[in-house]
Every structure is written in C-alpha cells, then in structure tokens.
XYZ file of C-alpha atoms in Angstrom:
567
model
C 139.039 121.068 178.801
C 142.454 120.958 179.732
C 145.100 118.310 179.460
C 147.396 120.097 182.061
C 146.866 117.750 184.290
C 146.636 114.602 182.506
C 149.218 111.637 183.887
C 152.566 111.905 182.309
C 152.531 108.381 181.530
C 149.270 107.855 178.859
C 151.225 109.735 175.707
C 148.508 109.659 173.922
C 146.061 110.822 175.948
C 147.798 114.462 175.680
C 146.994 116.983 173.108
C 146.114 120.582 172.577
C 142.095 120.973 172.882
C 138.892 118.936 174.049
C 136.919 117.849 170.427
C 134.708 120.484 169.544
C 132.393 117.250 169.723
C 132.025 116.375 172.844
C 133.318 113.686 173.353
C 129.971 111.990 173.265
C 130.436 108.107 172.885
C 126.966 107.093 172.679
C 126.085 109.714 169.486
C 129.702 107.955 167.612
C 128.082 105.014 168.587
C 124.580 104.727 166.893
C 123.781 102.509 164.342
C 125.216 103.403 160.700
C 122.961 102.533 157.741
C 123.991 102.201 154.747
C 122.361 99.436 152.884
C 124.172 98.583 149.276
C 123.806 94.847 148.987
C 119.987 93.726 149.316
C 119.132 89.997 151.185
C 120.996 88.218 153.599
C 124.135 87.064 151.760
C 126.348 85.097 153.849
C 127.121 87.121 156.516
C 123.947 87.020 157.728
C 123.874 83.094 157.227
C 126.275 83.037 159.751
C 124.781 84.712 162.255
C 121.363 83.005 161.748
C 123.441 79.999 162.401
C 125.352 80.867 164.974
C 122.082 82.468 166.853
C 119.908 79.550 165.679
C 122.629 77.181 166.991
C 122.207 79.061 170.972
C 118.582 79.627 170.371
C 118.362 75.046 170.709
C 120.251 75.701 173.265
C 118.343 77.704 175.149
C 114.974 75.988 174.068
C 116.250 72.463 174.541
C 117.430 74.142 178.404
C 114.043 74.459 179.086
C 112.622 71.166 177.837
C 114.999 69.382 179.372
C 114.375 71.331 182.492
C 110.116 70.828 182.114
C 110.525 67.401 181.153
C 112.898 66.482 183.622
C 109.435 67.722 186.734
C 106.399 66.273 184.344
C 108.320 62.803 184.407
C 109.127 62.707 188.690
C 105.966 64.242 188.836
C 104.121 61.610 186.638
C 106.061 58.850 188.539
C 105.879 59.836 191.198
C 102.678 60.755 191.790
C 100.563 59.195 189.363
C 102.431 56.369 188.646
C 100.223 54.212 190.015
C 97.017 55.454 189.004
C 97.740 54.360 184.950
C 97.734 51.146 183.657
C 99.878 51.612 181.086
C 103.635 52.828 183.081
C 105.546 50.428 181.475
C 104.809 52.309 178.248
C 104.962 55.791 179.779
C 107.679 54.973 181.076
C 109.308 53.836 178.019
C 108.476 56.415 175.617
C 109.522 58.883 178.240
C 112.790 57.561 178.200
C 113.547 57.788 174.622
C 112.537 61.490 174.615
C 114.857 62.125 177.036
C 117.589 60.343 175.066
C 116.600 62.416 171.988
C 116.864 65.610 173.867
C 120.396 64.418 175.861
C 122.194 63.922 172.559
C 121.144 66.683 171.127
C 122.191 69.417 173.721
C 125.506 66.890 173.756
C 125.506 67.839 170.124
C 124.564 71.793 171.010
C 127.133 72.024 173.077
C 130.084 70.820 171.695
C 132.768 72.363 169.660
C 132.015 70.394 166.857
C 131.604 73.081 163.830
C 127.529 71.888 162.631
C 125.781 73.988 159.144
C 122.956 75.136 158.999
C 121.272 71.865 157.835
C 122.460 70.228 160.401
C 121.045 72.808 162.986
C 118.103 72.421 161.228
C 118.171 68.518 161.412
C 118.276 68.612 164.689
C 115.403 71.410 165.541
C 113.663 69.108 163.339
C 114.317 66.441 165.960
C 113.942 67.529 168.701
C 110.814 69.568 167.648
C 109.650 66.381 165.893
C 110.280 64.134 169.038
C 108.449 66.337 171.243
C 105.234 66.297 168.696
C 105.531 62.416 168.869
C 105.467 61.871 172.614
C 102.632 64.339 173.180
C 100.705 62.869 170.524
C 101.706 59.060 171.919
C 100.323 60.486 175.128
C 96.745 62.549 174.011
C 96.167 58.766 172.444
C 97.036 56.732 175.190
C 94.762 58.607 177.748
C 91.903 58.497 175.735
C 92.880 55.545 173.949
C 90.290 51.513 175.103
C 88.279 53.677 177.260
C 91.325 54.086 179.861
C 90.452 57.507 181.112
C 87.057 56.559 181.739
C 87.553 54.081 184.004
C 90.027 56.130 185.874
C 87.112 58.723 186.477
C 84.766 58.367 189.645
C 80.883 58.438 187.873
C 79.414 61.577 187.345
C 82.424 63.103 186.682
C 83.115 61.999 183.255
C 82.329 65.485 181.406
C 84.581 67.526 183.485
C 87.617 65.468 183.919
C 87.744 64.851 180.190
C 87.523 68.869 179.443
C 90.078 69.288 181.928
C 92.194 66.804 180.623
C 91.554 68.087 176.779
C 92.895 71.265 178.064
C 95.276 69.906 179.730
C 97.042 68.634 176.376
C 96.201 71.360 174.632
C 98.288 73.824 177.162
C 101.326 71.492 176.817
C 100.813 71.657 172.938
C 100.277 76.291 173.294
C 103.800 75.861 175.335
C 105.615 73.736 172.631
C 104.227 76.238 169.878
C 104.980 79.257 171.667
C 108.325 78.428 172.342
C 108.842 77.168 168.474
C 107.547 80.217 167.534
C 109.691 83.108 169.502
C 112.834 80.642 170.044
C 113.474 79.019 166.409
C 114.875 81.926 163.834
C 112.862 81.751 160.787
C 111.085 82.873 158.019
C 107.586 83.405 158.835
C 106.406 81.390 155.894
C 108.299 78.542 157.387
C 107.261 79.111 160.389
C 103.478 79.211 159.422
C 104.107 75.862 157.879
C 105.480 74.488 161.288
C 103.216 75.657 163.721
C 100.406 74.703 161.371
C 101.064 71.463 161.623
C 101.619 71.397 165.146
C 98.241 73.467 165.456
C 95.832 70.764 164.030
C 97.899 67.615 165.297
C 96.144 67.604 168.340
C 92.384 68.764 166.921
C 93.646 65.779 163.949
C 93.876 63.578 166.803
C 90.651 64.562 168.783
C 88.734 64.517 166.399
C 89.742 60.655 165.073
C 89.969 59.756 168.810
C 85.838 60.637 168.906
C 85.292 59.325 166.070
C 86.727 55.998 166.842
C 85.368 55.538 169.961
C 81.590 56.251 170.297
C 81.508 56.027 173.857
C 83.682 59.036 174.813
C 83.555 61.187 171.318
C 80.889 63.344 173.340
C 83.734 63.653 176.587
C 85.962 64.683 174.249
C 85.371 66.700 171.747
C 83.760 68.880 174.937
C 87.618 70.399 175.132
C 87.825 70.785 171.672
C 86.204 74.411 171.216
C 88.851 75.350 173.431
C 91.507 73.427 171.969
C 91.041 74.868 168.949
C 90.771 78.622 170.233
C 94.143 77.571 172.126
C 95.596 76.480 168.911
C 94.864 79.188 166.965
C 95.858 81.771 169.468
C 99.883 80.222 170.077
C 99.776 79.913 166.109
C 99.131 83.508 165.977
C 101.669 84.140 168.454
C 104.019 81.702 166.938
C 104.231 83.677 163.447
C 104.313 86.973 164.071
C 107.050 86.503 166.862
C 109.187 85.101 164.504
C 107.711 87.466 161.787
C 108.946 90.362 163.681
C 111.547 88.661 165.330
C 113.746 87.984 162.070
C 112.506 91.924 161.221
C 114.894 93.272 164.112
C 117.538 90.389 163.240
C 117.853 92.279 159.491
C 117.788 95.719 161.093
C 120.565 94.697 163.056
C 122.514 93.125 159.994
C 121.705 96.190 157.964
C 122.477 98.691 160.681
C 126.160 96.875 161.073
C 126.756 96.766 157.751
C 129.010 99.661 155.684
C 129.424 99.011 151.834
C 130.345 95.315 151.614
C 131.813 95.689 155.304
C 130.471 93.982 158.531
C 130.948 95.321 161.627
C 131.850 92.920 164.094
C 132.842 94.825 167.708
C 133.891 98.065 168.400
C 137.641 98.915 168.946
C 138.028 102.568 170.382
C 137.138 105.979 169.932
C 139.087 108.880 168.603
C 138.313 112.349 168.641
C 136.305 112.239 165.525
C 134.154 109.161 165.463
C 134.882 105.050 166.622
C 136.803 102.302 165.400
C 135.770 99.184 164.231
C 137.074 95.710 163.698
C 135.210 94.705 160.562
C 134.940 91.762 157.865
C 134.330 92.200 154.276
C 130.879 90.112 153.377
C 132.715 88.154 150.727
C 136.030 87.813 151.152
C 135.733 87.802 154.958
C 138.690 89.814 155.231
C 139.495 91.536 158.450
C 139.893 94.914 158.784
C 138.956 98.082 160.548
C 137.086 100.951 160.097
C 137.033 104.469 160.977
C 133.665 105.888 161.079
C 133.404 109.562 161.487
C 129.849 111.535 162.008
C 129.952 115.366 160.729
C 128.492 115.934 164.149
C 131.379 114.885 165.351
C 133.639 116.741 163.448
C 133.382 119.859 164.399
C 133.668 122.613 161.564
C 132.284 120.840 158.230
C 135.819 122.096 156.756
C 137.878 119.261 158.885
C 134.940 116.537 157.250
C 136.378 118.286 154.069
C 139.695 117.972 155.286
C 139.824 114.856 156.154
C 138.167 113.609 154.063
C 140.414 114.804 150.719
C 143.352 113.650 153.027
C 142.482 110.173 153.651
C 141.823 110.373 149.419
C 145.375 111.367 149.225
C 146.884 108.801 151.983
C 145.076 105.981 150.535
C 147.249 106.551 147.443
C 150.272 105.267 148.669
C 151.250 101.823 147.878
C 154.980 100.878 150.501
C 154.263 98.236 152.458
C 155.294 100.411 155.851
C 152.462 102.303 155.708
C 148.856 101.581 156.970
C 146.859 100.046 153.482
C 143.561 102.116 153.045
C 140.859 99.891 151.173
C 138.568 102.009 151.306
C 136.374 104.861 151.992
C 133.245 106.573 151.244
C 129.922 108.151 152.457
C 127.302 106.413 154.342
C 123.251 107.003 153.701
C 123.289 109.576 157.144
C 126.686 111.601 156.093
C 128.916 109.512 157.834
C 132.085 109.408 156.942
C 134.338 106.285 156.750
C 137.400 104.444 155.560
C 138.347 100.653 155.242
C 141.937 100.156 156.701
C 144.049 97.202 157.615
C 143.872 95.283 160.604
C 147.334 94.725 161.906
C 147.798 91.956 164.191
C 150.825 93.557 167.361
C 151.599 96.358 169.041
C 152.029 100.082 168.921
C 155.342 101.090 169.898
C 153.998 102.800 173.210
C 153.078 99.494 174.613
C 155.977 97.970 173.758
C 157.849 100.637 175.250
C 155.355 100.365 178.306
C 155.080 96.720 179.165
C 158.926 95.410 178.117
C 160.458 98.625 178.911
C 162.731 100.395 176.821
C 164.162 98.507 173.274
C 167.777 98.639 172.852
C 169.109 99.785 170.290
C 169.752 97.961 167.018
C 166.138 97.376 167.390
C 165.095 100.601 167.396
C 166.918 101.421 164.275
C 165.422 98.416 162.591
C 162.193 99.990 163.186
C 162.859 103.547 162.237
C 164.277 103.128 159.358
C 160.996 101.153 157.836
C 159.164 104.206 158.919
C 162.002 106.230 157.416
C 160.989 103.946 154.668
C 157.912 105.095 154.228
C 157.605 108.536 154.941
C 160.337 108.547 151.753
C 156.948 107.542 149.504
C 154.729 109.957 151.452
C 157.298 113.385 151.213
C 157.689 112.357 147.751
C 154.169 113.226 146.825
C 154.241 115.895 148.750
C 152.098 114.505 151.934
C 153.444 115.455 155.464
C 152.396 113.297 158.471
C 152.197 115.379 161.143
C 151.462 112.665 163.849
C 154.344 110.908 164.240
C 154.272 109.153 167.606
C 155.150 105.924 169.434
C 151.443 105.287 169.231
C 150.852 105.198 165.536
C 153.626 103.488 164.326
C 153.054 99.533 164.992
C 155.241 96.617 165.589
C 153.558 93.773 163.210
C 153.742 90.007 161.695
C 153.357 90.254 158.198
C 153.857 86.959 156.012
C 155.222 85.595 158.983
C 157.796 88.138 159.350
C 158.010 89.686 162.304
C 158.617 93.448 163.391
C 157.604 94.584 160.262
C 157.063 98.915 160.978
C 153.578 100.110 159.988
C 152.931 104.091 159.835
C 149.416 104.618 160.862
C 146.985 107.486 161.860
C 147.819 110.024 158.918
C 145.059 111.942 160.134
C 146.536 114.790 160.016
C 148.787 115.079 157.300
C 149.316 117.628 155.022
C 150.436 118.681 151.039
C 152.644 121.436 151.526
C 153.692 122.775 148.572
C 150.846 122.916 146.731
C 147.992 124.134 148.427
C 146.362 128.130 147.914
C 145.340 129.972 149.822
C 141.945 130.677 148.657
C 141.394 126.748 149.097
C 143.557 126.492 152.871
C 141.444 124.850 155.526
C 143.589 125.370 158.791
C 144.724 129.398 159.658
C 147.678 130.668 160.863
C 148.420 130.034 164.393
C 146.851 126.628 164.735
C 148.943 124.178 166.162
C 148.176 120.202 165.551
C 149.480 117.148 166.441
C 150.900 115.095 169.896
C 152.769 117.282 172.413
C 154.974 115.097 173.434
C 156.223 114.958 170.110
C 155.556 117.882 168.267
C 158.430 119.730 166.729
C 159.460 123.611 167.538
C 157.543 124.908 163.666
C 154.641 122.606 164.806
C 154.507 124.227 168.809
C 154.897 127.933 167.296
C 151.402 127.522 165.296
C 153.542 128.434 161.965
C 151.640 127.217 158.935
C 154.807 126.883 156.873
C 155.272 123.096 157.670
C 157.403 120.431 155.281
C 159.450 117.314 155.605
C 161.467 118.498 158.679
C 158.730 118.542 161.504
C 158.023 115.100 160.434
C 161.837 114.199 160.965
C 161.736 115.878 164.048
C 158.751 113.279 164.815
C 160.553 110.606 164.077
C 164.198 111.676 166.424
C 161.502 112.198 169.327
C 160.424 108.288 168.718
C 164.071 107.551 168.290
C 164.537 109.489 172.541
C 161.634 107.680 173.702
C 162.329 103.440 172.165
C 165.395 104.038 173.506
C 165.448 106.000 176.886
C 161.060 104.894 177.512
C 161.393 108.709 179.128
C 159.682 112.032 176.807
C 162.069 114.416 174.636
C 160.483 116.853 177.020
C 158.279 115.840 180.159
C 156.391 118.746 180.854
C 153.477 119.441 183.528
C 151.496 120.570 181.269
C 150.519 121.085 177.342
C 151.665 124.911 177.080
C 155.342 123.802 179.172
C 155.803 121.028 176.864
C 155.594 123.289 174.062
C 157.651 125.732 174.820
C 160.288 123.216 175.643
C 160.236 121.744 172.366
C 160.549 125.357 170.976
C 162.873 126.343 173.398
C 164.647 124.792 175.621
C 167.937 122.556 175.351
C 167.704 118.843 175.367
C 168.873 116.261 177.499
C 171.133 113.556 176.233
C 170.023 110.339 175.839
C 173.514 108.418 177.568
C 171.326 110.415 180.645
C 169.099 108.517 180.707
C 170.442 104.694 179.634
C 174.094 104.462 179.284
C 173.881 101.752 176.997
C 173.073 103.886 173.762
C 175.715 104.070 171.309
C 177.638 107.218 169.844
C 176.649 107.572 166.606
C 172.766 107.089 167.222
C 172.848 109.512 169.782
C 174.516 112.313 167.267
C 171.785 110.730 164.648
C 168.636 111.766 167.179
C 170.387 114.829 168.345
C 170.325 116.019 164.228
C 166.059 115.583 164.481
C 165.862 117.161 166.960
C 167.550 120.157 166.555
C 165.969 123.517 166.807
C 165.840 124.576 163.136
C 164.663 122.157 160.610
C 167.922 123.780 158.269
C 169.975 121.757 160.940
C 168.285 118.505 160.585
C 168.195 115.851 157.909
C 166.250 117.337 155.405
C 164.435 114.515 153.747
C 163.874 110.565 155.162
C 166.335 108.977 152.720
C 169.069 111.377 154.695
C 167.702 109.875 157.445
C 167.146 106.472 156.696
C 170.797 106.586 155.120
C 172.472 107.610 158.638
C 170.306 105.474 160.655
C 171.675 102.718 158.475
C 175.284 103.948 159.184
C 174.978 103.309 162.686
C 177.350 100.173 163.690
C 174.604 98.527 164.811
C 172.023 99.309 162.097
C 172.266 95.471 160.836
C 172.224 93.385 164.130
C 168.421 92.728 164.845
C 167.857 89.810 162.606
C 164.305 88.575 161.122
C 165.032 85.679 163.411
C 165.923 87.316 166.599
C 162.666 89.640 165.714
C 160.628 86.119 165.895
C 162.066 85.165 168.713
C 161.276 87.780 170.283
C 157.379 87.823 169.245
C 156.880 84.234 170.056
C 158.763 84.343 173.590
C 156.779 86.789 174.723
C 153.734 86.473 172.721
C 153.357 82.234 173.332
C 154.433 81.671 169.399
C 151.863 83.705 167.677
C 151.245 87.263 167.747
C 148.115 88.241 169.479
C 145.885 90.519 167.590
C 145.634 94.173 169.016
C 142.631 96.787 168.591
C 145.926 99.359 169.539
C 145.594 100.187 165.696
C 142.516 101.858 166.567
C 141.667 101.572 169.385
C 144.530 104.094 171.414
C 143.864 106.650 168.204
C 145.020 110.145 169.160
C 142.545 112.343 170.005
C 143.186 115.333 168.223
C 141.649 118.444 166.545
C 143.190 121.698 164.805
C 142.924 124.014 168.058
C 140.617 126.857 166.920
C 138.240 125.330 164.499
C-alpha cells in the first residue's frame, strides 16, 4: 500500500511501506498470557470488588422491580382474600426499605470495601430469604390457607401454593449464583442454606399442624427437586464464571503488569495502558507479536535496541522499566506513562510555538541525545510526535524523547551481525535526513541533528520543511532541494534561531552541527532562549488544561508505524 495520497496533515501516518504483517488489529489484540504470579493478588481483588458492586446493583434492580410488581399485585388483587393484610404490608414495607437503602449505598460515590459489599450482599439476600420464609410460614399458619380454599380442592391448592413458594426460592438461589461473584465453595454454602430453608419449613410445618400435614407434604418432592436443581445451577454457574474471570485476569497480565486498556497500534504491535500489580504505578506496555514483526531479524534487532535504550538514564528520555518475552513469544517492553501532549498535537491544536518555547523544548531534546550519542546510539526517527511535553514533579513542559524503535548503534556493528541492508530506508519521510532519504547505511549523530532541525522548523512555522504530495517527492526534496526560509511562513522568527535551523538542515553532514552538545550551545546562545520560564510553562498548561495536564495516550497512541523497507 502506498502512502502517497495520505493527507499532508497526518505527519505520523506518512511512512515508506505498510507493515509487512498487514496491520491486522485483531491479531495484535489477541490475549497474551504470561502467568508469572499465581493467585488472585491485589489487582484481582480490586476487579472482584468492582464486579461485585456492579452485580449487586443489577441484582437489586431486578429484585426491586419484581418485588414492586408482586407487592402491587397482592395489594390490589389478593389483598382482601387474607386476614393478615396489615402484617403483610408491614413486612413488605420493611423489605422495600432495606432494598432502597442498599440501592442508595451501591449507587452512591462512596467507596465500599469488599467486606462492606459482602455485608450488603448478606443484608439484601438475607432479608429477602427472611421475607420468603415468613410468607411460607404465614401461609400455612393456623389453617389460614385451609379456610380460604373451596372444599374438595385442598390438595390441588396446597400443591400449587407449595410449588409457587418453591419457585420463589428457585429464582432467589439462581439469581444469587449467577449474579454474585464467588468461589464455588462459598456459593455452595450460601445456596445450600437457602435451598434447605423451604424444605425445613415444610417439614416443620407439617409436624406442627397435623390437619394440613398431608397437603403441605404433597409438594415436598417437587420442592426438593427444584431446590437441588437451583443449587446445582447456582454452584456450577458461579464456578464457571469465576474460572472465566480468573482466565480473563491472567490474560490481562504481562509479568507483574496488569493491562487496563488499549491505547493504540504501532507497526509491530499494540500498546496498552497498564499498572504494576503491587506498586499501582501507571505505565505503558508495548506488545510486539512475532507474526507482526515480519522478518524474525526485525524482532531480534528490536529486542537488542530496547536493551540498549533501557541503559539510557537521562530524564529527558522516556524511561523503560522492564522488557521480556511472554509465553507465546510476544516481546514486550514497559515504559513510563506520560501526562501531556506530543509536539505534533500541540502545534496542530494551538498553532506554531513562540521561539522561546521551542528553544526550551529543543534544548532538552539535545540533552537527551547527548547521552544517547555518547554511548553510540542514534535515534533515526526524531519528529514532533516522538517528543512529548509533559509534567513531572510539578514542573511543566518537560520534554521527553520517545520511541527509540529505530535506534541504531553506530561505529560498533560488524558486517557479520548487520540486520539492515544498504539501500534500506528507515524513519519518517517528513523529517528524514538526506542520508536517510538516500538509503545510506553509515549514519551517525549528525543525522539526528538534521531531524532536530526539521522538528524546529515545524514547531516555529507549523509547516514541514519539505511538504510534498508523495513520499518519493519528499525524499527527493530532503536530498536535493533548497530549504524555504522560515521567515516566509512566519516573520517573527528571530534571526539567530533561523540561522541555527538552517545549519541543522544542511544537506552535507559536515556543514551541520557535529554533535548534540554543540547544537545545544547554539540554541542556548539565542536571545530568547531563557525567556520561557517555569512560571510561563505552568501558566500555559493551567490556561489550556483547566489547571492540570490531562493524561494523554499520545505517548504511544500516535506511535509511528515504521518498518525497514525491503524486509
């Protein structure tokens, strides 16, 4: 698939080639299982607590509706048929009151612990069980039902009343088993008690009232069958639901990290917002499946590069916490989750930056590159969407250099271990250096210097250095065409900054700044370099972010879908 016709505003979508895996998102988002910790753990407990609260809400809603309908029916249709109406009204009112209070607690914003929720569960189902038990006892008490029956129909009526009572218990037991998250043992203990209660009441009632004993016991076999069936359904359902929940929880874990939600897709995998199970520290995890990486050498190269990037310690480089392989071969790495926006988003939403802010951010990028270049790493894909402006420790506009996914070690790789080929393109065409555009293999730190200059051009003008209709035209422009001066797009660009940008974007690497330290000094020497203060940065974020820096998934959501052409 060609990217020649991709809209020019979508800088992060303009790439040299479609990922060889075809971008099948369903394959990327398949469950990845890596069970390194056995048992529920705090993360699972939190999930169960949230699930229990949700299920209790649903259960009580169903019971409230059913109970209200039953109340109205008895009040309007059967109310005059019994002489115990005042007592029935009293107990019904008490039950409705209990459910309304429980509903208020469950739907409130008040945090409820697992023990609080279990207490509510016991109160809700216990009160209903007590009401059902009272109904069953009161129906047969003192021959009330017998007196209300037309002579000759006693057996039929008692049997139907007994089955009606059994069905109430059946619904209560199955509702508990299928709605309330439990271990099968706990569920068996609760539903076993509920199932035995109506049977015990029937037997006890027949012993206390010999005149109706035969009628009452006529419904006992069906009651036993219904209770046993309800208990079996409840226990089996609870066990299977719990099993599926544990499997789902395990599938959402990579090592000691729990996956919370998907943030985006890159060329070789998916990125998730995650949380460390014990530390509760938010992070981002990128999963790279072998079938998404294309050539196996690409995955080997990527793993080696992540290992190299993990050695970087500069605070302006995104921190990698962990990396490894899941059981199915998926390679993953864990990085810090940044609240803020990438520079592409900032320019798209708020327009070109003032020179002083661009200088403030670019200098931080140079300082991050200084460490990387010092150990022989070049980034090769520096662009606005790979630079993040975030808040760290109440300091605003902290720049973070992201996505070292194309990082390359220069000056250390022998021909026998090369994983890229001469003439292979890598990077993003909109910000690519001439030597990258020409497919040269021997890249060095000066290629990153060109990338930084292209980013500076974009931040100041809101335009690409070479905005062309197709990828090939863009590559040709980077390699051979003269640069349009920044003042043609924005007159207020300081001359000293214009000069720095022009030198960064020289076609010949020998004419550029030779390292990140020299570029940083040149940027620091600009007249407006010290004008973007900590106070101004904080005020900008408060004005545009309602006093906070909103969490953004841009750190990974807009990750470049880049891959080495020809692999």
